[in-house]
PDB file of N, CA and C in Angstrom:
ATOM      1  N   UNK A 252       0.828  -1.171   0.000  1.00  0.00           N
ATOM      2  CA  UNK A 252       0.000   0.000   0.000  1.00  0.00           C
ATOM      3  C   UNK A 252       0.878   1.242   0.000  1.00  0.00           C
ATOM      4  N   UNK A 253       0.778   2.351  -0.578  1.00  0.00           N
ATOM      5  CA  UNK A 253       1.429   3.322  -1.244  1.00  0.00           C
ATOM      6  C   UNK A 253       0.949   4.492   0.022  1.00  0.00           C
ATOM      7  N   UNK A 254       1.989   5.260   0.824  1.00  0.00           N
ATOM      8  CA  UNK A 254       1.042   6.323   1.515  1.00  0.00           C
ATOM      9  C   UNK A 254       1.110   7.477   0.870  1.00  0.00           C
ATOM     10  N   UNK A 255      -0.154   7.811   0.960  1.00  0.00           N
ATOM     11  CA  UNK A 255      -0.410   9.727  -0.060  1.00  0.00           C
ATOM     12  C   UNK A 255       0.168  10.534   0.707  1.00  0.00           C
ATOM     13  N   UNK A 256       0.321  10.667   2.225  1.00  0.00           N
ATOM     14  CA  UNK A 256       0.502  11.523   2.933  1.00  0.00           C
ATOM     15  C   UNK A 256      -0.001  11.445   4.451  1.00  0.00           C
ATOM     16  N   UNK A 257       0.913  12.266   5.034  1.00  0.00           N
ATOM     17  CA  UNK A 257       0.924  12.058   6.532  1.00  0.00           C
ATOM     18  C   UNK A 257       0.802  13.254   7.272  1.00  0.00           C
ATOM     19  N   UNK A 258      -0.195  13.303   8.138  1.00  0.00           N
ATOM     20  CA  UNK A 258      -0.363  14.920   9.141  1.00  0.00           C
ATOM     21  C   UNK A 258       0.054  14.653  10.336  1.00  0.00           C
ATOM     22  N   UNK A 259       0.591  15.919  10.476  1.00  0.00           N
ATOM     23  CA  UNK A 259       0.571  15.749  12.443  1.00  0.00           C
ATOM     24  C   UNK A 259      -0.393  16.215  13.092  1.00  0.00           C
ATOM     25  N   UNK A 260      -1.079  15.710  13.763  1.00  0.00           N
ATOM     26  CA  UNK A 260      -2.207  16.161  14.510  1.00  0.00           C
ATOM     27  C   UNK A 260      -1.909  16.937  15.876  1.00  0.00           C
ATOM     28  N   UNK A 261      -2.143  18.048  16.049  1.00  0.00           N
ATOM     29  CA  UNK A 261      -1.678  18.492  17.161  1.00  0.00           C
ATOM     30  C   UNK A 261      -3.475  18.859  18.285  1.00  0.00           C
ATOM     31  N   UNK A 262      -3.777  18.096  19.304  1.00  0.00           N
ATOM     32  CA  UNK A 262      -4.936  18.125  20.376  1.00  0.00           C
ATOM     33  C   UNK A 262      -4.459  19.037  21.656  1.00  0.00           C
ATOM     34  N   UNK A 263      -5.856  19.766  21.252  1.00  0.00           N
ATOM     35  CA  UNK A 263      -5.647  20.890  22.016  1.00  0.00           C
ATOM     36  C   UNK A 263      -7.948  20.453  22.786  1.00  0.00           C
ATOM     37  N   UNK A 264      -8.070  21.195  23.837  1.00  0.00           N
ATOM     38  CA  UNK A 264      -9.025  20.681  24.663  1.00  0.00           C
ATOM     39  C   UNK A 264     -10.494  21.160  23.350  1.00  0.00           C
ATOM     40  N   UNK A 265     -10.542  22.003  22.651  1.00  0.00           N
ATOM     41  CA  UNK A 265     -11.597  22.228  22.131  1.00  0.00           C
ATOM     42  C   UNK A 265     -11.694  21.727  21.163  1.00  0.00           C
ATOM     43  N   UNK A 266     -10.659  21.444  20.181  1.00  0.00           N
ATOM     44  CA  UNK A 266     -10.136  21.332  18.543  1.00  0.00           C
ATOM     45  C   UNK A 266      -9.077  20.633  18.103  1.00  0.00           C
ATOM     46  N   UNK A 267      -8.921  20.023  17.124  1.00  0.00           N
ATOM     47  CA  UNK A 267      -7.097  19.613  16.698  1.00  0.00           C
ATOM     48  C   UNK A 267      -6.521  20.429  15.318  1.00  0.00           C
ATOM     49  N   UNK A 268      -6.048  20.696  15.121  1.00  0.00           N
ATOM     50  CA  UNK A 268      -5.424  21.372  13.676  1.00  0.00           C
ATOM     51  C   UNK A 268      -4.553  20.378  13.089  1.00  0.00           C
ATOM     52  N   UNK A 269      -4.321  20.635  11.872  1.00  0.00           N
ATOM     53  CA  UNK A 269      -3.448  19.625  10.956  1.00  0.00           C
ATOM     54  C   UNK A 269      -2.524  20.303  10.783  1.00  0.00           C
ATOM     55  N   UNK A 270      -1.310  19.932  10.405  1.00  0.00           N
ATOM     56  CA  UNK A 270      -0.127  20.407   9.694  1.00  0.00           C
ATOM     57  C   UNK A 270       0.588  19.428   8.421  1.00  0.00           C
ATOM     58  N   UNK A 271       0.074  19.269   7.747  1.00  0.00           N
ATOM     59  CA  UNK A 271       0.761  18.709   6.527  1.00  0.00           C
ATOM     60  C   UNK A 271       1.864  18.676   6.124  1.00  0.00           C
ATOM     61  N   UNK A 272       2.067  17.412   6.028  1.00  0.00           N
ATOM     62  CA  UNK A 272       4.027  16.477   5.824  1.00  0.00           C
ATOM     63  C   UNK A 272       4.855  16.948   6.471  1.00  0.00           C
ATOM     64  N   UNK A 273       4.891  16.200   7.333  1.00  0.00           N
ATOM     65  CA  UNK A 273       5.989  17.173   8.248  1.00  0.00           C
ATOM     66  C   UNK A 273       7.161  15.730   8.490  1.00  0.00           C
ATOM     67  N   UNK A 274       8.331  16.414   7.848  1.00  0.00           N
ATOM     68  CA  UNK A 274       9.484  15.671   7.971  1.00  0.00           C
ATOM     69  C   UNK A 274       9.694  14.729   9.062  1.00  0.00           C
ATOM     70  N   UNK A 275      10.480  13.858   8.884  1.00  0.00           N
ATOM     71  CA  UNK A 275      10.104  12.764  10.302  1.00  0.00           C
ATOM     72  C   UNK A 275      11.522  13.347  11.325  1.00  0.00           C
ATOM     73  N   UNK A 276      12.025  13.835  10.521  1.00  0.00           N
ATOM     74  CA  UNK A 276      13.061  14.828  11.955  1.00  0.00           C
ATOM     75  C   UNK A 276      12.226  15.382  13.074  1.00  0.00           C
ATOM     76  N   UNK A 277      11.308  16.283  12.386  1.00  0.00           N
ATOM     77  CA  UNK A 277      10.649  17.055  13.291  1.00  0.00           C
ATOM     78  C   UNK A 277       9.363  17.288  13.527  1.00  0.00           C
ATOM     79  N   UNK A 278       9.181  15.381  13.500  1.00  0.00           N
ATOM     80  CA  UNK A 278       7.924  14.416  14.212  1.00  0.00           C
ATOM     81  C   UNK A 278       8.659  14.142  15.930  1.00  0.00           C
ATOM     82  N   UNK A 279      10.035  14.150  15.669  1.00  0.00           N
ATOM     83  CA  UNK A 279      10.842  13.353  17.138  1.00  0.00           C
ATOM     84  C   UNK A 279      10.290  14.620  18.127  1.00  0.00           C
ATOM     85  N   UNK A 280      10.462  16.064  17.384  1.00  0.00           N
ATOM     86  CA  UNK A 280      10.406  17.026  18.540  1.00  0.00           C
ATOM     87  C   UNK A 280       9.279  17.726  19.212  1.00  0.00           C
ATOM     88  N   UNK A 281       8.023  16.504  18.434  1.00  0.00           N
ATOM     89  CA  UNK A 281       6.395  16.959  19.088  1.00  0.00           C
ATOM     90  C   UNK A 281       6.384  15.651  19.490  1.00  0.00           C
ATOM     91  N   UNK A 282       6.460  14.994  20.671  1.00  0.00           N
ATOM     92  CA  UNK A 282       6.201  13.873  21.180  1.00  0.00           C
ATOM     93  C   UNK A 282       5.311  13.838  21.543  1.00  0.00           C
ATOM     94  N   UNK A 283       3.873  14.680  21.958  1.00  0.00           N
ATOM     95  CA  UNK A 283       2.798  15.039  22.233  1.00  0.00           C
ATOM     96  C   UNK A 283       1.378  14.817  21.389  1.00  0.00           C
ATOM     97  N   UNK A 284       2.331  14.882  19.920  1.00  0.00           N
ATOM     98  CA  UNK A 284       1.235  15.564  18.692  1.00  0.00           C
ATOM     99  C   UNK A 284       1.596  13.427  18.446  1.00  0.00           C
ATOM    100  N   UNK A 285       0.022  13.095  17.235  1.00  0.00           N
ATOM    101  CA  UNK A 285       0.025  11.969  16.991  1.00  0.00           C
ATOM    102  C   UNK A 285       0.335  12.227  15.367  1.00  0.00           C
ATOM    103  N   UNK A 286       1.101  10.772  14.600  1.00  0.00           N
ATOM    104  CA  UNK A 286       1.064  10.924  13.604  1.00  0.00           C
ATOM    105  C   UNK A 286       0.284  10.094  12.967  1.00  0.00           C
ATOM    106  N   UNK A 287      -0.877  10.405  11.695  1.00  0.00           N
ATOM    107  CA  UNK A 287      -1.175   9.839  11.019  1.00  0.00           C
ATOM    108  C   UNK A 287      -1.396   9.386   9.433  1.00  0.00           C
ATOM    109  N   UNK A 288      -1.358   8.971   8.614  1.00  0.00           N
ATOM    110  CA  UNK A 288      -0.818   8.564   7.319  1.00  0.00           C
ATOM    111  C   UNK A 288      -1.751   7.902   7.135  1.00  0.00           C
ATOM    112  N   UNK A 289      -2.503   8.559   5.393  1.00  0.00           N
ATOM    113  CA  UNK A 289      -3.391   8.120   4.783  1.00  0.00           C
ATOM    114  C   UNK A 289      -2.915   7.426   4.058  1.00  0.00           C
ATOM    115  N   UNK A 290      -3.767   6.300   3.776  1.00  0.00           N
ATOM    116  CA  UNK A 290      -3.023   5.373   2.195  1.00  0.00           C
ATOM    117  C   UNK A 290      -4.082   5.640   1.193  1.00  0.00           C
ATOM    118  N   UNK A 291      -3.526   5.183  -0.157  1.00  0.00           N
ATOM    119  CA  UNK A 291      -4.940   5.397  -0.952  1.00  0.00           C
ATOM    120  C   UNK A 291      -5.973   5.234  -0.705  1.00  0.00           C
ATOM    121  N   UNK A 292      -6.562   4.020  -0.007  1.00  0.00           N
ATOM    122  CA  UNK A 292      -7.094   3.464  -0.253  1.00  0.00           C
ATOM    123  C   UNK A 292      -8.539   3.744   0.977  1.00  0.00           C
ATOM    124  N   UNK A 293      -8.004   5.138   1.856  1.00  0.00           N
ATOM    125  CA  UNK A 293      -8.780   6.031   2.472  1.00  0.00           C
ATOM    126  C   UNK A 293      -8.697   5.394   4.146  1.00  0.00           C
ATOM    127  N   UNK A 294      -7.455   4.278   3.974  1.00  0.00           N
ATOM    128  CA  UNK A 294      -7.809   4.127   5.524  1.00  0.00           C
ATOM    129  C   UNK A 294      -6.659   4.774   6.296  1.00  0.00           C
ATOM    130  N   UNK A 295      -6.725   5.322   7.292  1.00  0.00           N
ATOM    131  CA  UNK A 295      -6.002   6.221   8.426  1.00  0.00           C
ATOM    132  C   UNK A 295      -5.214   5.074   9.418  1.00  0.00           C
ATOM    133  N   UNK A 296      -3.614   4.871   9.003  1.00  0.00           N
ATOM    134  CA  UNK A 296      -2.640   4.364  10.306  1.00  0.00           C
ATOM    135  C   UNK A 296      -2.073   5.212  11.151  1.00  0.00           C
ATOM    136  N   UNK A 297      -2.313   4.463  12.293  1.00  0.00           N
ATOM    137  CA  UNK A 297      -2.272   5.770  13.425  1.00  0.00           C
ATOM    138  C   UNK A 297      -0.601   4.886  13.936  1.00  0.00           C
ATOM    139  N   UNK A 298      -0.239   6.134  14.889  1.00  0.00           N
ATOM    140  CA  UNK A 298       1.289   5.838  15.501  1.00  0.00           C
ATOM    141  C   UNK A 298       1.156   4.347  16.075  1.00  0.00           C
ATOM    142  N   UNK A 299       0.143   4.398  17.213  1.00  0.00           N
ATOM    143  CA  UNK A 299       0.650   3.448  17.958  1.00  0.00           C
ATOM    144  C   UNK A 299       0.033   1.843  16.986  1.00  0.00           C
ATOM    145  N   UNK A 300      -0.387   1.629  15.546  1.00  0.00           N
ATOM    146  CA  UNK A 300      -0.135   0.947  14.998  1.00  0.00           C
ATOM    147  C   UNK A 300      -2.016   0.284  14.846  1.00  0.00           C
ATOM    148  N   UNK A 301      -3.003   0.986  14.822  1.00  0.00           N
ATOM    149  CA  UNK A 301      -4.110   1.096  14.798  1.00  0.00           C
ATOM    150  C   UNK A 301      -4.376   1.246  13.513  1.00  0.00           C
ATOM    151  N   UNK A 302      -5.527   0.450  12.721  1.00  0.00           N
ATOM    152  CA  UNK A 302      -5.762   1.421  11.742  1.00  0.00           C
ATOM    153  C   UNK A 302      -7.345   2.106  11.526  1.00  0.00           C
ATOM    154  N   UNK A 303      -7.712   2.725  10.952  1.00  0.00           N
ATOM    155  CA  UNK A 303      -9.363   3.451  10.813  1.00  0.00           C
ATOM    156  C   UNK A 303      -9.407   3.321   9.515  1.00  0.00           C
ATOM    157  N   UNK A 304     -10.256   2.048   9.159  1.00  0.00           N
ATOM    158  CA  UNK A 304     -10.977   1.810   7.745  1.00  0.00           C
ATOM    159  C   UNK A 304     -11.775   2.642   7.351  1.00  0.00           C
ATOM    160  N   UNK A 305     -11.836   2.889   6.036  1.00  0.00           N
ATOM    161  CA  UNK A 305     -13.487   4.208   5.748  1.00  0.00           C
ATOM    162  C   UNK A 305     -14.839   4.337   5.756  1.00  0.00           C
ATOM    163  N   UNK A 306     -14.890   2.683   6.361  1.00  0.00           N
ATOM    164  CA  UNK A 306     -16.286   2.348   6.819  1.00  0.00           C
ATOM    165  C   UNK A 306     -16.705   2.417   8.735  1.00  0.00           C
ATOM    166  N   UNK A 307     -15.390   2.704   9.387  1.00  0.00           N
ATOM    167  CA  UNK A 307     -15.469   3.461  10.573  1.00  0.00           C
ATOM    168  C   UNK A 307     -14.882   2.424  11.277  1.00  0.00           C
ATOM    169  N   UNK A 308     -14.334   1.344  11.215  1.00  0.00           N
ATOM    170  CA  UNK A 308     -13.752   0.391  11.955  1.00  0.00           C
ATOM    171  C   UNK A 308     -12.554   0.590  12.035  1.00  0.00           C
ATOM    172  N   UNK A 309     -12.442   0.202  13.540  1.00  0.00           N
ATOM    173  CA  UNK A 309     -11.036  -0.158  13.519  1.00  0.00           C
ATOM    174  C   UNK A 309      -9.959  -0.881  13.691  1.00  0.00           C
ATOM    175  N   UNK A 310      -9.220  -1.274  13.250  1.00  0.00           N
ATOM    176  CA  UNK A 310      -8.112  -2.962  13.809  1.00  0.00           C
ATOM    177  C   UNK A 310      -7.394  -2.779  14.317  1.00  0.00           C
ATOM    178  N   UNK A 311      -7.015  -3.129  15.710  1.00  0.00           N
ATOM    179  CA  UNK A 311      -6.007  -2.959  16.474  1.00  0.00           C
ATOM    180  C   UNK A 311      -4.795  -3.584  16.092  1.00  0.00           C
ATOM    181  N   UNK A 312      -3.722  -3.592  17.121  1.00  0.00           N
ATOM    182  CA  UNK A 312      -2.853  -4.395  16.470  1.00  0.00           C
ATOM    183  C   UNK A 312      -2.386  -5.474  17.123  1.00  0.00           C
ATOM    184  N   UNK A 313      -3.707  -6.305  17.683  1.00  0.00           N
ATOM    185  CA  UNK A 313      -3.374  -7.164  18.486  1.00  0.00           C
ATOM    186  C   UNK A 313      -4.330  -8.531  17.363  1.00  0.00           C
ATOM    187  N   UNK A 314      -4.959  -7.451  16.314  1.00  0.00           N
ATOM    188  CA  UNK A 314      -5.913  -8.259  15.468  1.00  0.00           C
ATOM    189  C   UNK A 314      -7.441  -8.191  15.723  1.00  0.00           C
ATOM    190  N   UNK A 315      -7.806  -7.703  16.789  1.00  0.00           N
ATOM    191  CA  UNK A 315      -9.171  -7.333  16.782  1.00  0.00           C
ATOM    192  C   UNK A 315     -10.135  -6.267  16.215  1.00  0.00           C
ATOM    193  N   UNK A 316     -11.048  -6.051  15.720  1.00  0.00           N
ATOM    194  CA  UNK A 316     -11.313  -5.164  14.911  1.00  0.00           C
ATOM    195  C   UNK A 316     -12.737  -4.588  15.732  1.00  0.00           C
ATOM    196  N   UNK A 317     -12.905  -3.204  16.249  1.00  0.00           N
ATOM    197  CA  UNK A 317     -14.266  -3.076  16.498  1.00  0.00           C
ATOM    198  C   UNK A 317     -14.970  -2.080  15.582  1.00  0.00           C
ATOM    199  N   UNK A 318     -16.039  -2.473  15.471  1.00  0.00           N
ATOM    200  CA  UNK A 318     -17.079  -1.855  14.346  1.00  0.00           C
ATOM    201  C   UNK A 318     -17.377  -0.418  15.164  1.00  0.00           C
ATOM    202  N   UNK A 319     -18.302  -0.115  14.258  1.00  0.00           N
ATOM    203  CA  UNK A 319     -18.730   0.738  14.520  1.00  0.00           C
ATOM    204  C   UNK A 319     -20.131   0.797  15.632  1.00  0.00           C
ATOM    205  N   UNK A 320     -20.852  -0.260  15.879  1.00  0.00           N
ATOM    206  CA  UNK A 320     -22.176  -0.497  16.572  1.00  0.00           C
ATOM    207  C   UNK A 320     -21.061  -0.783  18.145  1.00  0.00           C
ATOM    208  N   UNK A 321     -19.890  -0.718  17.827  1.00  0.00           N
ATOM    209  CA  UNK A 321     -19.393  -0.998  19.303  1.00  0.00           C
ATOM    210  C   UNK A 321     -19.371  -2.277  19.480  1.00  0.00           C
ATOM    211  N   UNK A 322     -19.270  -3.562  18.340  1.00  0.00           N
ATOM    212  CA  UNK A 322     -19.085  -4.958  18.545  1.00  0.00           C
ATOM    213  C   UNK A 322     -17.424  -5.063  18.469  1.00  0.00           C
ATOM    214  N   UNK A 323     -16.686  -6.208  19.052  1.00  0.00           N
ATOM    215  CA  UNK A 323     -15.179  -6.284  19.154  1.00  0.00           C
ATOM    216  C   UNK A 323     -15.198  -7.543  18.250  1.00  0.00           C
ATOM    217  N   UNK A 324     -14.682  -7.981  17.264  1.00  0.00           N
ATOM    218  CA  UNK A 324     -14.114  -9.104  16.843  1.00  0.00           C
ATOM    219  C   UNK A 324     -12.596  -9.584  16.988  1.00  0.00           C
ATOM    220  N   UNK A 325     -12.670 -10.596  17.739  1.00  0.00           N
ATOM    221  CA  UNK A 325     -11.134 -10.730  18.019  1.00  0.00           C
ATOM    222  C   UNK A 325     -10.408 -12.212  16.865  1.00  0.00           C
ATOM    223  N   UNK A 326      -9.354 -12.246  17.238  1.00  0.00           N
ATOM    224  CA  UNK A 326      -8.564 -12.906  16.591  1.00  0.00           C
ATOM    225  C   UNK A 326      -9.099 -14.308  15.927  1.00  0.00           C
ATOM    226  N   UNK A 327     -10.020 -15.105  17.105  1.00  0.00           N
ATOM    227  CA  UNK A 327     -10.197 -16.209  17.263  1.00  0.00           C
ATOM    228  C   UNK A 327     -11.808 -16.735  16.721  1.00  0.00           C
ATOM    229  N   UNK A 328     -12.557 -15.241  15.545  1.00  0.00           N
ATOM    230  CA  UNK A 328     -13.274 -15.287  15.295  1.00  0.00           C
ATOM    231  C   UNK A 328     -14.430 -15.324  16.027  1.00  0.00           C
ATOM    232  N   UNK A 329     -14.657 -14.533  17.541  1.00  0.00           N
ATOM    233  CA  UNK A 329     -15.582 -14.501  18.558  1.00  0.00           C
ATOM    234  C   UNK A 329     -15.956 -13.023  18.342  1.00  0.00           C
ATOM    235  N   UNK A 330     -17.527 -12.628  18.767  1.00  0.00           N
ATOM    236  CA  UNK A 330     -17.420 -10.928  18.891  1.00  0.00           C
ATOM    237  C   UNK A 330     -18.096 -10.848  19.880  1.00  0.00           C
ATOM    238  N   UNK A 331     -17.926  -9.982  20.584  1.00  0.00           N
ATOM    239  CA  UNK A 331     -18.144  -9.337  21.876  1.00  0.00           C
ATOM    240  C   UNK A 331     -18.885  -8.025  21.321  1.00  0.00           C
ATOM    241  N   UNK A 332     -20.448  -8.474  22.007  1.00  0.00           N
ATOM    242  CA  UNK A 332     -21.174  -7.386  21.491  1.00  0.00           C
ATOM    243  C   UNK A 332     -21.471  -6.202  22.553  1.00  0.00           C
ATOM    244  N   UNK A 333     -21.865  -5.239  22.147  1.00  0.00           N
ATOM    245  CA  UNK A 333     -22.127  -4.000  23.460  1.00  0.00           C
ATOM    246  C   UNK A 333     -22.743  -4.880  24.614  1.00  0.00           C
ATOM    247  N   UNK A 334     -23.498  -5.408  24.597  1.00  0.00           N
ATOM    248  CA  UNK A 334     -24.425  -5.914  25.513  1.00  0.00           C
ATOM    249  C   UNK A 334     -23.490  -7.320  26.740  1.00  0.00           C
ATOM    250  N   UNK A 335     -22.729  -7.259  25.896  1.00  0.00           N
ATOM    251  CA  UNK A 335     -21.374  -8.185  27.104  1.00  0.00           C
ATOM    252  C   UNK A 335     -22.083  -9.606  26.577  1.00  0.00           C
ATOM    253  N   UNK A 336     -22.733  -9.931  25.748  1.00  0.00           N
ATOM    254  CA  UNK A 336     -22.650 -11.684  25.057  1.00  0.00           C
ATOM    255  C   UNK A 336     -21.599 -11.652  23.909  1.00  0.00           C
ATOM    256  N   UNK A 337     -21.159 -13.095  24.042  1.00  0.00           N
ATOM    257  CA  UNK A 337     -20.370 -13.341  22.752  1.00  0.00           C
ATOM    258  C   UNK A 337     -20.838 -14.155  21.933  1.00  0.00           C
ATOM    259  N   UNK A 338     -20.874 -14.381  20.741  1.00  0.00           N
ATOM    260  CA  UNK A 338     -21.064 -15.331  19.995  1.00  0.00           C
ATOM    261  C   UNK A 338     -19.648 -15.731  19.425  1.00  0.00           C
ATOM    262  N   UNK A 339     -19.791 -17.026  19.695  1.00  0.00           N
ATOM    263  CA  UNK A 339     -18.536 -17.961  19.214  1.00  0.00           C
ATOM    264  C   UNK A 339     -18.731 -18.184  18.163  1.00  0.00           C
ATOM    265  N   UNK A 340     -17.397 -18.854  17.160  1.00  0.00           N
ATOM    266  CA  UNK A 340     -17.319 -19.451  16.011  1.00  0.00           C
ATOM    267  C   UNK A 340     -18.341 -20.610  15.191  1.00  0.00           C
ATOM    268  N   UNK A 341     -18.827 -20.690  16.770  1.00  0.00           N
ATOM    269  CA  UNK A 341     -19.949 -22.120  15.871  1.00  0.00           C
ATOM    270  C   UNK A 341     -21.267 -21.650  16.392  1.00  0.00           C
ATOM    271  N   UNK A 342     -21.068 -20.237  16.454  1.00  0.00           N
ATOM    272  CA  UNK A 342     -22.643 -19.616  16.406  1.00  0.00           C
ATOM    273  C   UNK A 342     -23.231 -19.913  17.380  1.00  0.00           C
ATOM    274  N   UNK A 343     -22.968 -20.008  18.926  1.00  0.00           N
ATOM    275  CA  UNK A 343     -23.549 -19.934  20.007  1.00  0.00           C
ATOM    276  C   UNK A 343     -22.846 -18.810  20.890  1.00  0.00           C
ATOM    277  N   UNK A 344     -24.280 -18.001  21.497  1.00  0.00           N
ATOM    278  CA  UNK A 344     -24.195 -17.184  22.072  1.00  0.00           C
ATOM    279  C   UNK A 344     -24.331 -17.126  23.424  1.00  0.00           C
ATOM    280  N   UNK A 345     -23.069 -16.789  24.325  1.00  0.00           N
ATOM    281  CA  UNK A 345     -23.331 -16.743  25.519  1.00  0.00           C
ATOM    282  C   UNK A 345     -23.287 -15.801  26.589  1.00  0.00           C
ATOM    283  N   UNK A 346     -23.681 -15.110  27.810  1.00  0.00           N
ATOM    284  CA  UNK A 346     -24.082 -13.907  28.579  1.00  0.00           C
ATOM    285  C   UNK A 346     -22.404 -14.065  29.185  1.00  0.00           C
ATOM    286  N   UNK A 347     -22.137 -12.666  29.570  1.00  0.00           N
ATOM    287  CA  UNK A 347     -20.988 -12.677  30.219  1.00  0.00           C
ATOM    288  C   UNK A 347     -22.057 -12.530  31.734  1.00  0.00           C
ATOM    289  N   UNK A 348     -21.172 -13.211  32.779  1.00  0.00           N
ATOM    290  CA  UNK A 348     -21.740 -13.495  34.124  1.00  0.00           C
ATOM    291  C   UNK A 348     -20.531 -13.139  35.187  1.00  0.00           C
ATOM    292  N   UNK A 349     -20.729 -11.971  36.167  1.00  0.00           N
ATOM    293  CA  UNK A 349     -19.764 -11.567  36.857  1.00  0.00           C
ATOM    294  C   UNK A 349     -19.803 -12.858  38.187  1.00  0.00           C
ATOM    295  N   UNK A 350     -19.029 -12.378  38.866  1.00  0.00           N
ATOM    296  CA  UNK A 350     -18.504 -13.291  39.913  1.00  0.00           C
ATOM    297  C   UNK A 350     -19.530 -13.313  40.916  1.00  0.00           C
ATOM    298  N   UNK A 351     -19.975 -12.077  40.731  1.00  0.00           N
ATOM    299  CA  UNK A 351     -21.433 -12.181  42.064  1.00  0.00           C
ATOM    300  C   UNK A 351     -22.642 -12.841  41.191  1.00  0.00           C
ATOM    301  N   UNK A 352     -22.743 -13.090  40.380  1.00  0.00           N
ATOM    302  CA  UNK A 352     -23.480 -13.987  39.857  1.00  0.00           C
ATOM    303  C   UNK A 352     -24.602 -13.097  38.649  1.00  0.00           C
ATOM    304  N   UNK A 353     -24.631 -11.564  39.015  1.00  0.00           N
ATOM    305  CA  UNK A 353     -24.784 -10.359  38.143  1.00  0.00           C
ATOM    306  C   UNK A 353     -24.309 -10.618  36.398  1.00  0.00           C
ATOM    307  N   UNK A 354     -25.240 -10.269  35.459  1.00  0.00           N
ATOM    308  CA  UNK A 354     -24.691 -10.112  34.196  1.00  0.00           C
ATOM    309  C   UNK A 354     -23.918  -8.607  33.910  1.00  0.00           C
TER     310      UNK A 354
END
């Protein structure tokens, strides 16, 4: 994948501003600001190795991907839906159950 270009994002409490291509010398001397790099293909890699597809998901880099409805799909083909059930690989769904016996 080919990158078009990379901003530094600099977060401030109300807003963030962009600054466009900014040399990787003097990426070292905003350790604060995040960098991110578009590829063609419209999805956003973030520093710490995340990416944001253009359909709003995102894949970590541990391999899990969460959607956008707030479901987690992890590695092992399980998703963890908002509601704390998972459905496993062979399509059974089960309640997460805390220790006090509470869902």
């Amino acid at each position: 994948m080919k990158r078009i270009g990379c901003v530094l994002l600099t977060f401030t409490p109300a807003f963030q501003t962009a600054k466009t291509l900014i040399p990787a010398k003097e990426l070292r001397m905003h350790p604060k600001e995040t960098t991110q790099c578009i590829q063609e293909n419209g999805e956003t890699t973030h520093k710490n190795g995340e990416t944001t597809h253009k359909n709003g998901e995102t894949t970590h880099k541990n391999g899990e991907t969460t959607h956008k409805n707030g479901e987690t799909t992890h590695k092992n083909g399980e998703t963890t839906h908002k509601n704390g059930e998972t459905t496993h690989k062979n399509g059974e769904t089960t309640q997460h159950v805390e220790e006090n016996g509470s869902y």
